[in-house]
Short mmCIF file of C-alpha atoms in Angstrom, two decimals:
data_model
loop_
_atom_site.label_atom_id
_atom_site.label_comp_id
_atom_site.label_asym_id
_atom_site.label_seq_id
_atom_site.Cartn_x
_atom_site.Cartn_y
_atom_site.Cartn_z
CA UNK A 1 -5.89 8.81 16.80
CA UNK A 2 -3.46 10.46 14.33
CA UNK A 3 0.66 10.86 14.38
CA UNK A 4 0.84 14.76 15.32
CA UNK A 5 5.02 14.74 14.10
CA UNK A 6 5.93 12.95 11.52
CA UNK A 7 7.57 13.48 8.12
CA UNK A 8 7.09 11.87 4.59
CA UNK A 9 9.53 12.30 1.32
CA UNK A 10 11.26 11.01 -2.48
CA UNK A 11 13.78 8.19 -3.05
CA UNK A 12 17.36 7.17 -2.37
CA UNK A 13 17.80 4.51 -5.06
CA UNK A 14 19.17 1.42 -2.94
CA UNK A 15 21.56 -0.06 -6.32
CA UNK A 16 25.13 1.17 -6.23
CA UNK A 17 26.46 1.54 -9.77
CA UNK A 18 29.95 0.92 -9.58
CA UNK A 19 32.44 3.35 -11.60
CA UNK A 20 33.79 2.15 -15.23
CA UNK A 21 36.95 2.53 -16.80
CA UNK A 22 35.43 1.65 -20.36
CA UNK A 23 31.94 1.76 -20.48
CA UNK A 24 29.66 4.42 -18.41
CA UNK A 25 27.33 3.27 -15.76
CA UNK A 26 23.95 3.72 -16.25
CA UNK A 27 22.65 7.29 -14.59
CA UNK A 28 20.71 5.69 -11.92
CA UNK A 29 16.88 5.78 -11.74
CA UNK A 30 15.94 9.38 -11.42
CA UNK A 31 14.99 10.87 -8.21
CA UNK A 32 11.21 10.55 -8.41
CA UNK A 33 9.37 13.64 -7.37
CA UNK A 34 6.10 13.79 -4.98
CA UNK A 35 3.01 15.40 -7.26
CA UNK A 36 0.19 16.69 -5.30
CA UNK A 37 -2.69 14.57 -5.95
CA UNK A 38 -5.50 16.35 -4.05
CA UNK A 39 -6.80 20.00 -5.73
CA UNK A 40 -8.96 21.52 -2.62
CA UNK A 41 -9.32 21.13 1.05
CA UNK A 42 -7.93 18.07 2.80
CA UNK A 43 -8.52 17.25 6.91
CA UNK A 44 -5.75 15.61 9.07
CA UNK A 45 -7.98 12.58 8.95
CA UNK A 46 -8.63 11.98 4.93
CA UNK A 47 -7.41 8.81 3.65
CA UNK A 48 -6.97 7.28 0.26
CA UNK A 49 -8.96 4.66 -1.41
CA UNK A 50 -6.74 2.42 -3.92
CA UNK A 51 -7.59 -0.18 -6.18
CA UNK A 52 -5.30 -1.36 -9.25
CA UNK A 53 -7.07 -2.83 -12.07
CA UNK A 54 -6.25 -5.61 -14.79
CA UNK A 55 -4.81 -2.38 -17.13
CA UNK A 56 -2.47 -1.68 -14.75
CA UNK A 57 -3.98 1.53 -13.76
CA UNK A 58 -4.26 2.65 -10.37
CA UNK A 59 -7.95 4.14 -9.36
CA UNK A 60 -7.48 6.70 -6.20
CA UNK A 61 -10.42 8.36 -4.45
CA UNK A 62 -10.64 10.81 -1.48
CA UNK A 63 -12.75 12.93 0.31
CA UNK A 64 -12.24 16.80 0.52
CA UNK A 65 -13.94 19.90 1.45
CA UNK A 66 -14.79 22.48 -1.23
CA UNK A 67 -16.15 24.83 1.01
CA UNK A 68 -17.77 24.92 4.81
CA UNK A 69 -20.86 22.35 4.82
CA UNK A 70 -19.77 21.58 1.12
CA UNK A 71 -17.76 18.58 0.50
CA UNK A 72 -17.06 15.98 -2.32
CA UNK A 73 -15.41 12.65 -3.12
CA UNK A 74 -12.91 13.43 -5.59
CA UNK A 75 -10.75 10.40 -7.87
CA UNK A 76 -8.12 9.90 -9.84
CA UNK A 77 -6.77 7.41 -12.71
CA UNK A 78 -2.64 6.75 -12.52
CA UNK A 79 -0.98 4.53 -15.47
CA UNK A 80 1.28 2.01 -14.91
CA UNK A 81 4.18 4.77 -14.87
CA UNK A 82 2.70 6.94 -12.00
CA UNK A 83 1.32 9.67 -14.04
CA UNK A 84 -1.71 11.35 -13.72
CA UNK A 85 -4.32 10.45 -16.65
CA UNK A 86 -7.83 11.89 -15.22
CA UNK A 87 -9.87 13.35 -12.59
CA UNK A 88 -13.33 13.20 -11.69
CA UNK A 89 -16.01 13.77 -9.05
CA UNK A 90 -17.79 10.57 -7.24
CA UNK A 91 -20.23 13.05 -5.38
CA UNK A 92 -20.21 16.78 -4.56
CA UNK A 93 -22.24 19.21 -2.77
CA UNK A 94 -22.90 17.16 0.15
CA UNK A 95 -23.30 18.69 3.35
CA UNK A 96 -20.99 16.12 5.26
CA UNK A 97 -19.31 12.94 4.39
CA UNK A 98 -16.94 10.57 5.80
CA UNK A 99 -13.06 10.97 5.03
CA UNK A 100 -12.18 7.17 4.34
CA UNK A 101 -13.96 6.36 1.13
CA UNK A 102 -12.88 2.75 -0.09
CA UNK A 103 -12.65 1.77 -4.03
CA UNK A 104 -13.40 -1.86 -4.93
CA UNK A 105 -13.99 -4.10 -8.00
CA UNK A 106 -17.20 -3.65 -9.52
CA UNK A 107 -18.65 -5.76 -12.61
CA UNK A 108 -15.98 -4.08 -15.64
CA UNK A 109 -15.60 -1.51 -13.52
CA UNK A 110 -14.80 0.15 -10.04
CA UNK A 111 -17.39 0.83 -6.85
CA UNK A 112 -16.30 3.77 -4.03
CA UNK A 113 -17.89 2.74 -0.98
CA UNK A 114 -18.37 5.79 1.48
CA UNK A 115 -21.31 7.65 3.82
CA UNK A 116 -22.46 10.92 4.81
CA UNK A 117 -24.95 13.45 4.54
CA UNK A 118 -26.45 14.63 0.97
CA UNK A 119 -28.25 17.69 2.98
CA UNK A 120 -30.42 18.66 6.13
CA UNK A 121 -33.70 17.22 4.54
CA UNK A 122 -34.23 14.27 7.02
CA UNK A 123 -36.57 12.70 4.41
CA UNK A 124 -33.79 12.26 2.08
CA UNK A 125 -32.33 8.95 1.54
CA UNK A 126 -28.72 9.81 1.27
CA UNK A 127 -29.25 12.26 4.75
CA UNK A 128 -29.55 9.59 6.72
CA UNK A 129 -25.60 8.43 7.38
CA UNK A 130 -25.65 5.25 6.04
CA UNK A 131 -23.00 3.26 3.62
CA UNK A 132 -23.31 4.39 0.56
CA UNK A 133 -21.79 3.92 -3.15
CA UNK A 134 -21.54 4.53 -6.66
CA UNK A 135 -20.07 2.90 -9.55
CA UNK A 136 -17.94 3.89 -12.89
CA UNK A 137 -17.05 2.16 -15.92
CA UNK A 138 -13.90 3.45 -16.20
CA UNK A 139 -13.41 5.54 -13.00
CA UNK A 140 -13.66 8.99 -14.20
CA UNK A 141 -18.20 9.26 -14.33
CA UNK A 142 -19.54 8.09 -11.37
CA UNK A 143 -23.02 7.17 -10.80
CA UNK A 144 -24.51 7.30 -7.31
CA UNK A 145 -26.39 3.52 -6.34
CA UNK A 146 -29.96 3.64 -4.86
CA UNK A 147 -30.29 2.11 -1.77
CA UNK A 148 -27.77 1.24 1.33
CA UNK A 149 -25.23 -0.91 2.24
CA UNK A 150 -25.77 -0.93 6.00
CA UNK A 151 -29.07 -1.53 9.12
CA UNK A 152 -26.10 0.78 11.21
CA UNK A 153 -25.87 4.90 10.41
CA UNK A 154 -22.54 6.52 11.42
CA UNK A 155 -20.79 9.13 9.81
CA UNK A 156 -17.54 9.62 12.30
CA UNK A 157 -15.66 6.00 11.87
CA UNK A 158 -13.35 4.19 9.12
CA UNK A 159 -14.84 2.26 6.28
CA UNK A 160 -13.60 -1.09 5.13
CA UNK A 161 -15.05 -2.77 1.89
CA UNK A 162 -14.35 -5.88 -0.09
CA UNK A 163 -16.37 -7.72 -2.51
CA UNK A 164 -17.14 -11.80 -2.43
CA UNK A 165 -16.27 -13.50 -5.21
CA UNK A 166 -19.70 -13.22 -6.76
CA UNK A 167 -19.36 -9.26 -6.62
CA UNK A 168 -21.15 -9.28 -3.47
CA UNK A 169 -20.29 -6.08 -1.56
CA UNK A 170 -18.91 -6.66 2.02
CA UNK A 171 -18.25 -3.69 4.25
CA UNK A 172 -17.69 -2.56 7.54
CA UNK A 173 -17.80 0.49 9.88
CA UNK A 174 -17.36 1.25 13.43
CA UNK A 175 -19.68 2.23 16.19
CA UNK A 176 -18.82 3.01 19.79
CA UNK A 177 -16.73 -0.41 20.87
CA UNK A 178 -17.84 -2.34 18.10
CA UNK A 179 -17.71 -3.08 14.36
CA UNK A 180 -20.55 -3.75 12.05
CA UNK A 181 -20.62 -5.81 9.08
CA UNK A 182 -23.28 -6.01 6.19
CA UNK A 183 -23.86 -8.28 2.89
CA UNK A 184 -24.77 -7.10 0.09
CA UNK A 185 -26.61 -3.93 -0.67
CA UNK A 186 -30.73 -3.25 -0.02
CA UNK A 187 -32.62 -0.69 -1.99
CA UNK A 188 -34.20 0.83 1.48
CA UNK A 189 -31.98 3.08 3.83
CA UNK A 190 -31.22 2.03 5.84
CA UNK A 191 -30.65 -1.01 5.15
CA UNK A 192 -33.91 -3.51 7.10
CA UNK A 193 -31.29 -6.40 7.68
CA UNK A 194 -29.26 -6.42 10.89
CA UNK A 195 -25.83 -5.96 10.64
CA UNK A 196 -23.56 -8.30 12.04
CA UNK A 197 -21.52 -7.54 14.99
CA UNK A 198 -17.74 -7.86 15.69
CA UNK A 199 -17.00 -6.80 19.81
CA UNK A 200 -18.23 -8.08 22.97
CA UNK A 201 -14.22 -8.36 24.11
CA UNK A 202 -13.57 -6.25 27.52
CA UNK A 203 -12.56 -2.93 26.71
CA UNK A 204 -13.76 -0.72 24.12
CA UNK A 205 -12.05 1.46 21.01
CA UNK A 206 -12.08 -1.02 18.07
CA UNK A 207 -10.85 0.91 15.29
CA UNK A 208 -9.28 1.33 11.76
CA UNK A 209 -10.96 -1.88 10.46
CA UNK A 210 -9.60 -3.64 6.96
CA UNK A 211 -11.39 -6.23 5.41
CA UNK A 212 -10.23 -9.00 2.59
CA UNK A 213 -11.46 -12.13 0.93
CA UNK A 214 -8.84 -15.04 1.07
CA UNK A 215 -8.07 -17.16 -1.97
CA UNK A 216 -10.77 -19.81 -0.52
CA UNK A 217 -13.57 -17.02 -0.31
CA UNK A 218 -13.53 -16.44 2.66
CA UNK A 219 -13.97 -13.02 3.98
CA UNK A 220 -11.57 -11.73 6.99
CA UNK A 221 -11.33 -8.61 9.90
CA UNK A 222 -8.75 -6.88 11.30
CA UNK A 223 -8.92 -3.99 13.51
CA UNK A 224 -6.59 -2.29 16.53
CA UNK A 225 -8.49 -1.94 20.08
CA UNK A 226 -7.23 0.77 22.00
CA UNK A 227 -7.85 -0.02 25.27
CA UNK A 228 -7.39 -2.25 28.35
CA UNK A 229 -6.10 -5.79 28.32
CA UNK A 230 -7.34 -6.69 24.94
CA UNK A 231 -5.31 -3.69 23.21
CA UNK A 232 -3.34 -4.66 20.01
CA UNK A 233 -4.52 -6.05 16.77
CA UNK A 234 -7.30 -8.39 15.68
CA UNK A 235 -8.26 -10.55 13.01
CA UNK A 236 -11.69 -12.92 12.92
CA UNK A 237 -13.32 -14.29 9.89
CA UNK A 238 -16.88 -13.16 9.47
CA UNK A 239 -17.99 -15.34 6.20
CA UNK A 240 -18.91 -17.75 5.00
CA UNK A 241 -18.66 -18.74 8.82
CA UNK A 242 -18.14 -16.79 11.90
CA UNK A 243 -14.78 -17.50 13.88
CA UNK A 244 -12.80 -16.82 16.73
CA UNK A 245 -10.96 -13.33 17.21
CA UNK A 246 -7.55 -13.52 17.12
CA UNK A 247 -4.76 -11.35 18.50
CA UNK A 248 -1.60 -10.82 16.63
CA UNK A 249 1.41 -12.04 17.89
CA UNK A 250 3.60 -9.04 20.09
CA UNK A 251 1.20 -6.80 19.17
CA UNK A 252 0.41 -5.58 22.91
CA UNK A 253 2.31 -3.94 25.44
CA UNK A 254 0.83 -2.61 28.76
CA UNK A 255 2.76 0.44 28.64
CA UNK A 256 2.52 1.49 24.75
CA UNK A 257 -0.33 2.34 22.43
CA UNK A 258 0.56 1.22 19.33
CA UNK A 259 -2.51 2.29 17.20
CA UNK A 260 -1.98 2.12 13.32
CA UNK A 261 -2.95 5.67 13.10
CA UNK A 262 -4.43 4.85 9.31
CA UNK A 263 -6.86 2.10 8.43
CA UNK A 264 -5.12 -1.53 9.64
CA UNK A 265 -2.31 -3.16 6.85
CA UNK A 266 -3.72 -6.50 6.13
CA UNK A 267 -3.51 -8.02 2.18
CA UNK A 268 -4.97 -11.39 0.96
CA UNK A 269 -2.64 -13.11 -1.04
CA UNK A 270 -4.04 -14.47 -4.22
CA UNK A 271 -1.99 -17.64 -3.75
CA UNK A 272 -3.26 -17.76 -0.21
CA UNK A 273 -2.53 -16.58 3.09
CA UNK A 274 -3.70 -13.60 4.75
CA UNK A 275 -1.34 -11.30 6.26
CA UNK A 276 -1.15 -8.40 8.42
CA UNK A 277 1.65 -6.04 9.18
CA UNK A 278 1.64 -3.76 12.22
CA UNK A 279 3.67 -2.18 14.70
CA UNK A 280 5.14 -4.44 17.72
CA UNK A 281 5.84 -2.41 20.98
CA UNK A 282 7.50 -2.80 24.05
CA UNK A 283 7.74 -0.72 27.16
CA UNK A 284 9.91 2.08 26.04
CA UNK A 285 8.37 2.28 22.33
CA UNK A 286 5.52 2.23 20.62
CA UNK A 287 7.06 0.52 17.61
CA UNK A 288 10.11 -0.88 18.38
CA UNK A 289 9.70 -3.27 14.84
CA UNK A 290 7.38 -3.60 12.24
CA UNK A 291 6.02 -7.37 12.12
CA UNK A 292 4.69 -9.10 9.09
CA UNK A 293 2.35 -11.95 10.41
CA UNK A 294 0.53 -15.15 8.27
CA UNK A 295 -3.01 -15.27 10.01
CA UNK A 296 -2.39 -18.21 12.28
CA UNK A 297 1.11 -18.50 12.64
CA UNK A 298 2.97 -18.51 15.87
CA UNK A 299 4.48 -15.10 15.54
CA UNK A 300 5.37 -12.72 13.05
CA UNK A 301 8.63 -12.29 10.52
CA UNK A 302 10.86 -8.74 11.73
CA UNK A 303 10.68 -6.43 8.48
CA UNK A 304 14.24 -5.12 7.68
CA UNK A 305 15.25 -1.66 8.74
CA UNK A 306 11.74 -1.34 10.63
CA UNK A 307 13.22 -0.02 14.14
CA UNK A 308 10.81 2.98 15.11
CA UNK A 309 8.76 2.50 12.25
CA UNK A 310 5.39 3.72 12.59
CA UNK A 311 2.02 4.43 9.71
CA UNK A 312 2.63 1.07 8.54
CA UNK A 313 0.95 -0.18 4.89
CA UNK A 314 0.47 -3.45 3.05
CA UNK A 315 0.44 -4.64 -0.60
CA UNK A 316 0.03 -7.54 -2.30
CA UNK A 317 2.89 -7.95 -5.10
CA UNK A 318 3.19 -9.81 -8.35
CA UNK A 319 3.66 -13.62 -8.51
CA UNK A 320 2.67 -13.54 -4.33
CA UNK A 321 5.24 -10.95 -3.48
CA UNK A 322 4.20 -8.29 -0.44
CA UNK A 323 5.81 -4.84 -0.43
CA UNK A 324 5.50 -3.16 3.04
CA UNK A 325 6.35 0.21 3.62
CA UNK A 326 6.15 2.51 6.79
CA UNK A 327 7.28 6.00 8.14
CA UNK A 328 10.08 6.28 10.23
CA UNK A 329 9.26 8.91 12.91
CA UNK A 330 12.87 8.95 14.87
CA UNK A 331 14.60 9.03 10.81
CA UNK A 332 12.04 11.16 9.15
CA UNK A 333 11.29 8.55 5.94
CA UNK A 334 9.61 6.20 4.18
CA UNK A 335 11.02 3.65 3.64
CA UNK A 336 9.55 -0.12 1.21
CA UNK A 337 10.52 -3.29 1.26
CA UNK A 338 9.76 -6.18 -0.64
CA UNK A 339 9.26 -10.10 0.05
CA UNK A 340 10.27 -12.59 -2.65
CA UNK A 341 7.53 -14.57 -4.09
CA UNK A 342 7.22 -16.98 -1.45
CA UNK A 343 7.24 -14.55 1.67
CA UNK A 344 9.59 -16.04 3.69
CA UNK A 345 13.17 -13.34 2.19
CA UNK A 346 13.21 -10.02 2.50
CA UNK A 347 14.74 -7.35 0.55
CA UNK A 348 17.09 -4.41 1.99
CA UNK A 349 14.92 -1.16 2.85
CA UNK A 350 14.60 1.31 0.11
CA UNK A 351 14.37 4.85 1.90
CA UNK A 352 12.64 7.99 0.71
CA UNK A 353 13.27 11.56 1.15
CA UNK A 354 11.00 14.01 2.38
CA UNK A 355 8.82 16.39 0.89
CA UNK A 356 9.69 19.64 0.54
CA UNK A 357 8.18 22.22 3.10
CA UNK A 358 6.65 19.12 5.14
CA UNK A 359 5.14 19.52 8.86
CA UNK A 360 3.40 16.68 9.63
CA UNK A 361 2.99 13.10 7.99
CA UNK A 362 -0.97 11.51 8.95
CA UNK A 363 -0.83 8.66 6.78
CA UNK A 364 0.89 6.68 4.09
CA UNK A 365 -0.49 3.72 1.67
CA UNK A 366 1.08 2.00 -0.86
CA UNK A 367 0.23 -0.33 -4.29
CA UNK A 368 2.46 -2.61 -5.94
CA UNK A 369 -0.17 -5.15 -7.13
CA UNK A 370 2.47 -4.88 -10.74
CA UNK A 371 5.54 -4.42 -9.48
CA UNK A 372 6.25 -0.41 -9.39
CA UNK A 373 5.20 0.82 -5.57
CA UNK A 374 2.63 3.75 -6.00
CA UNK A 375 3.05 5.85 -2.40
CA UNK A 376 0.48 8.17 -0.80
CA UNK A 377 0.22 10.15 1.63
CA UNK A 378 -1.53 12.65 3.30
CA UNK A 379 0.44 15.43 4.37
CA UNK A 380 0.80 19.02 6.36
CA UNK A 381 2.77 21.52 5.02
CA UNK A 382 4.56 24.74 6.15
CA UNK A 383 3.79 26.95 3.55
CA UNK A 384 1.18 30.12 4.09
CA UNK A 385 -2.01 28.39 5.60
CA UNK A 386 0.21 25.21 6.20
CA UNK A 387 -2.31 23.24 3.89
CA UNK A 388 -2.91 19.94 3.92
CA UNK A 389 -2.79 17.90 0.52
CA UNK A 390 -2.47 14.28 -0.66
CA UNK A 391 0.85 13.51 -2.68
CA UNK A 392 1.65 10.48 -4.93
CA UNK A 393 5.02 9.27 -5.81
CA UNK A 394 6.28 5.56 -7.62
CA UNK A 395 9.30 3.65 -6.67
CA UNK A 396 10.87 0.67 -8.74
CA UNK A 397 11.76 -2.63 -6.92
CA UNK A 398 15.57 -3.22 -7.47
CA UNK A 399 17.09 -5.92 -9.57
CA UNK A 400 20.18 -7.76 -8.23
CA UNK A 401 22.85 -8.74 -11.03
CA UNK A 402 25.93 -10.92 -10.14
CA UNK A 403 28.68 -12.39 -12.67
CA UNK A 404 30.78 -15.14 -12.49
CA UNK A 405 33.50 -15.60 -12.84
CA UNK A 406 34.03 -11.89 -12.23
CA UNK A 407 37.94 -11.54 -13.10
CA UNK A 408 39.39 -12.76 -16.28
CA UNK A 409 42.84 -13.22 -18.09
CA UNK A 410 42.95 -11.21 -21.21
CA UNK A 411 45.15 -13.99 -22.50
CA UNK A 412 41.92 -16.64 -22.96
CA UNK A 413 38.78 -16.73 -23.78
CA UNK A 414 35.78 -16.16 -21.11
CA UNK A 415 32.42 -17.71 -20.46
CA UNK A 416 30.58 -14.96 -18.24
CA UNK A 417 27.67 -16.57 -16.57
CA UNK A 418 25.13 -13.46 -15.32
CA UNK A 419 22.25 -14.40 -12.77
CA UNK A 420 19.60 -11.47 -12.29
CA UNK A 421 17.46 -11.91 -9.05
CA UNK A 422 14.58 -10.13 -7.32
CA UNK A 423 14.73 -10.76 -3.54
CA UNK A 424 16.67 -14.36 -4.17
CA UNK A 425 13.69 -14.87 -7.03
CA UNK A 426 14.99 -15.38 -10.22
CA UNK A 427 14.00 -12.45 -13.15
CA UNK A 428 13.58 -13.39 -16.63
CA UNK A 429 13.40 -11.64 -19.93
CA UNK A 430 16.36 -9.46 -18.19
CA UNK A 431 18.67 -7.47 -20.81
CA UNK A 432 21.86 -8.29 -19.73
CA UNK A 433 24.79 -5.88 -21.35
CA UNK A 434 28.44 -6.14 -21.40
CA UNK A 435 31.80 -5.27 -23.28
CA UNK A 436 29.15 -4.06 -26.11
CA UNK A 437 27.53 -7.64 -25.90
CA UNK A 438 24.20 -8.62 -24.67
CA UNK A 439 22.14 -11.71 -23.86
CA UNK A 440 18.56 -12.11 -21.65
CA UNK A 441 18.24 -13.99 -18.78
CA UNK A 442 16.37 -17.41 -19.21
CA UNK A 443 13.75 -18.34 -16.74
CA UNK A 444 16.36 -19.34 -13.88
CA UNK A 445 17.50 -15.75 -14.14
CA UNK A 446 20.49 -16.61 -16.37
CA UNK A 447 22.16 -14.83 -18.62
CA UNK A 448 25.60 -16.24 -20.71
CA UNK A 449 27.79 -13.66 -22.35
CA UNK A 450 31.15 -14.90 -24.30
CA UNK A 451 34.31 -13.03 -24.62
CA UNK A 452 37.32 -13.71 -27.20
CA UNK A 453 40.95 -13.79 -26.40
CA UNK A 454 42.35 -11.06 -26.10
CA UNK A 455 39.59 -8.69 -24.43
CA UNK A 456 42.09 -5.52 -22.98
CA UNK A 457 42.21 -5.16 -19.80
CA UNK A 458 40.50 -2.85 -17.62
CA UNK A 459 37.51 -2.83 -14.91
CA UNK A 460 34.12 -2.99 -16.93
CA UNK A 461 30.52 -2.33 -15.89
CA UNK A 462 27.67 -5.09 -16.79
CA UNK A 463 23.94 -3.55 -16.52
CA UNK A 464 20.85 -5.33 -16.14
CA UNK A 465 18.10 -3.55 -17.08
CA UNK A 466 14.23 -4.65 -17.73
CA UNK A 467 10.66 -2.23 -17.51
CA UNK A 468 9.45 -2.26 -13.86
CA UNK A 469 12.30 -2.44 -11.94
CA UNK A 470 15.47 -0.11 -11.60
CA UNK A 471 18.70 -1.10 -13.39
CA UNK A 472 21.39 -3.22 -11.46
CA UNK A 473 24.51 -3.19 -12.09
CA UNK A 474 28.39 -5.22 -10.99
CA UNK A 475 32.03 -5.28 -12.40
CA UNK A 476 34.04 -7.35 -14.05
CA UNK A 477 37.75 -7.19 -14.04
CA UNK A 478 40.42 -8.36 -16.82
CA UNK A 479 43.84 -8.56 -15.74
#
C-alpha cells in the first residue's frame, strides 16, 4: 500500500542568525538543492537501498526499468558532502526483478541483496525468483553470487537483509500472511534448507519487513500487519533464539490503517538498543504522532513537530544519536529531527521544501550514520509524462551557541564564556569567533574569549562554526 498524495522538498535552515551592527552574520547554510539520482524508469513502488561505509561514503542501489521486460539494478557512490562520485550497474537485462533491493556490508566491501527473473528459461538458476546477490569491492563493479539465499521464491514482496557479525547474510521476504527468514547463502536454488517462518497471528497482511542485528548479536524483525485485531507494528527476534512477537506500543487503532507505506523504520544502535519509529493513530487519523519506541519499553517517546506525519524513516547517528525524519501530508514537507547521544532529548524539527514540479511523494529514507542527513525519495512529477525519479538531497544537524555573560560594560574588561551544544550534547573542536577573536570549544563544549577595556559599544554577532553541522550563531551586547 502506497501514499497516493503526498509531497517531498529542500531545506529551511532551523538557526536564526541574528543581525550585526559590527561584524556580518554568517550567510546561512545554503539552500540545498534535490539532484535526481535515478537516470531511467522508476515504478511508484521502487525503494532505495542505503548503506554508509567506514569512508564516509554513502552506497545507494535501486531497481529500474530500461525498457518493457528489461530491467536493472542500478547504484550509486555519494561522499561525505552529498555529491555524486559514480554509477554503476548491479544487474541488467533481466526480464523482471523486485523493486526493494537492500545493500549490506560485505567482507571490504558491499553485498545488494535482491530477486527476480534473469529470463523465461525455467532451467536457469537466476529464473527461478529466489533471493539473490552480488558483491563489489568498492560499489561501482558488481559481481553476481552463485547460488541462493532463500528455500521460499517470490518476486512481488519487500526484502530485508542484515548480516551476523561473522558476515553471515540474514534476509527476509514476504509471502501471503507470512514472513520468511533464511541463514546464510546455499550454492543450489533454491535454497534445500527451510526457511524459517514469522506468522501464525490471526489475520493476515504482514508487510514491509526490516531486519537488524543488536549490539549483542542478536538478529531482530519488524513488520506492519494490515489487518484485523493484530494490525499495527511488530518486532520478534529470530536469532540466535526465537522469541515472542511483540506489538508496539499505540501502534493500533480499530478505525485507522496506519501502514508505513515504505519498508518499516527500525535502527540498531551500536551502543545498544533497538528502536523503531512509526506512525501512532487514533480514530480520526492515521498518524496523529510519530513515536520513537526502545524494543521493550512501556511506550514510545512523541517526536517533535510529528502531528500528521506520515512515510516515516530511521537512522542511526554518530556517538548513539538517531535522526528521524518523515513527510508531512496535511504541511506538504519533510521534515528531521535529531536525538542527543543518549536518546532520551530531542531537537526542534528541521523542515524541507518541496521539489519543484512534485505530484506525489511514495517514499522517503534517510542516513546520518556521520552526522550530515542524506534524504531520498522517490517521487512523481508533473512534468510531460509525469515521470517518476529518485532524488537525493543532504541536510546539516544544527549547532546551538550561547554566551555568557551576554551584555558587557565597555568600561571593564570581559570574560565571555561560549558553550556550543548539539541537542543538550556538548560539541568540541568548535571554532568559536568574536570581536575578531577566536577560541575552540574544549570537550564540555566550552569556549573562553577575553575582551579589554574599552571594547566600543555596539550589538556584535559570535559564530560557531565546525565541518558537519551548520553554523550557529547569538549576540552580545556592550553598553
Amino acid at each position: 500500500m502506497r501514499s497516493t498524495r503526498s509531497t517531498v522538498v529542500a531545506v529551511l535552515a532551523s538557526v536564526c542568525l541574528t543581525a550585526s551592527m559590527v561584524v556580518p552574520p554568517p550567510a546561512l547554510a545554503a539552500v540545498p538543492s534535490w539532484t535526481k539520482l535515478s537516470l531511467g524508469g522508476i515504478g511508484s513502488f521502487n525503494e532505495t537501498g542505503l548503506l554508509r561505509t567506514s569512508d564516509g561514503k554513502l552506497h545507494v542501489v535501486w531497481e529500474q526499468d530500461d525498457a518493457p521486460s528489461d530491467a536493472s539494478i542500478r547504484s550509486a557512490v555519494l561522499s561525505p558532502a552529498g555529491k555524486i562520485l559514480t554509477r554503476g550497474v548491479v544487474v541488467q537485462h533481466w526480464l523482471g526483478l523486485e523493486t526493494t533491493p537492500k545493500l549490506v556490508p560485505w567482507g571490504g566491501g558491499v553485498a545488494v541483496v535482491f530477486n527476480g527473473d534473469q529470463d523465461a528459461n525455467a532451467a536457469n538458476p537466476y529464473s527461478v525468483g529466489a533471493r539473490y546477490w552480488a558483491t563489489s569491492t568498492d560499489g561501482n563493479v558488481w559481481a553476481l553470487q552463485p547460488g541462493s539465499l532463500a528455500n521460499h521464491t517470490v518476486v512481488n514482496s519487500t526484502i530485508a537483509a542484515t548480516t551476523e557479525a561473522d558476515g553471515t547474510l540474514v534476509t527476509v521476504q514476504g509471502l501471503n500472511s507470512q514472513l520468511f527468514y533464511d541463514v546464510g547463502s546455499n550454492i543450489a536454488t533454491p535454497s534445500p534448507t527451510l526457511d524459517g517462518v514469522i506468522g501464525g497471528q490471526s489475520g493476515s497482511g504482514l508487510a514491509s519487513p526490516q531486519i537488524v542485528r543488536a549490539a549483542d548479536g542478536s538478529v531482530w524483525v519488524g513488520w506492519y500487519q494490515i489487518f484485523e485485531s493484530n494490525q499495527g507494528y511488530w518486532v520478534q527476534q529470530i536469532l540466535p533464539t526465537v522469541g515472542a512477537p511483540v506489538r508496539a506500543p499505540s501502534s493500533f487503532n480499530a478505525n485507522q490503517i496506519n501502514s508505513p507505506n515504505q519498508q518499516v523504520a527500525m535502527v540498531a544502535r551500536p551502543s545498544g538498543g533497538v528502536y523503531l519509529a512509526y506512525c501512532e493513530p487514533i480514530a480520526t487519523a492515521a498518524c496523529a504522532k510519530v513515536g520513537l519506541w526502545k524494543v521493550g519499553s512501556a511506550k514510545a517517546a512523541t517526536v517533535p513537530g510529528s502531528t500528521a506525519g506520515n512515510l516515516v524513516s530511521l537512522s542511526n547517528g554518530p556517538g548513539g544519536r538517531l535522526e528521524i525524519g518523515w513527510f508531512s501530508q496535511a504541511a506538504g514537507k519533510v521534515n528531521v529531527v535529531w536525538t542527543n547521544r543518549s536518546v532520551t532529548k530531542f531537537s526542534g524539527a528541521r523542515t524541507l521544501n518541496a521539489v519543484p514540479s512534485w505530484i506525489t511523494v511514495h517514499d522517503l529514507f534517510v542516513d546520518g550514520t556521520k552526522g550530515p542527513v542524506d534524504l531520498l525519495s522517490n517521487e512523481q512529477l508533473t512534468t510531460t509524462g509525469y515521470p517518476i525519479a529518485i532524488f537525493h538531497t543532504q541536510l546539516l544537524p544544527a549547532l546551538k551557541l550561547t554566551v555568557s555573560p551576554a551584555t558587557f560594560s565597555h568600561t571593564s574588561k570581559a570574560t565571555l564564556t561560549f558553550k556550543v551544544t548539539d541537542v543538550g550534547d556538548p560539541v568540541p573542536g568548535v571554532k568559536v569567533t568574536f570581536d575578531g577573536k577566536s577560541a575552540r570549544t574544549n570537550a564540555k563544549g566550552i569556549a573562553v574569549i577575553k575582551l579589554p577595556k574599552g571594547v566600543a559599544r555596539a550589538k556584535r554577532t559570535a559564530v560557531a562554526r565546525v565541518t558537519n553541522w551548520q553554523a550557529a550563531s547569538t549576540t552580545v551586547t556592550t553598553n
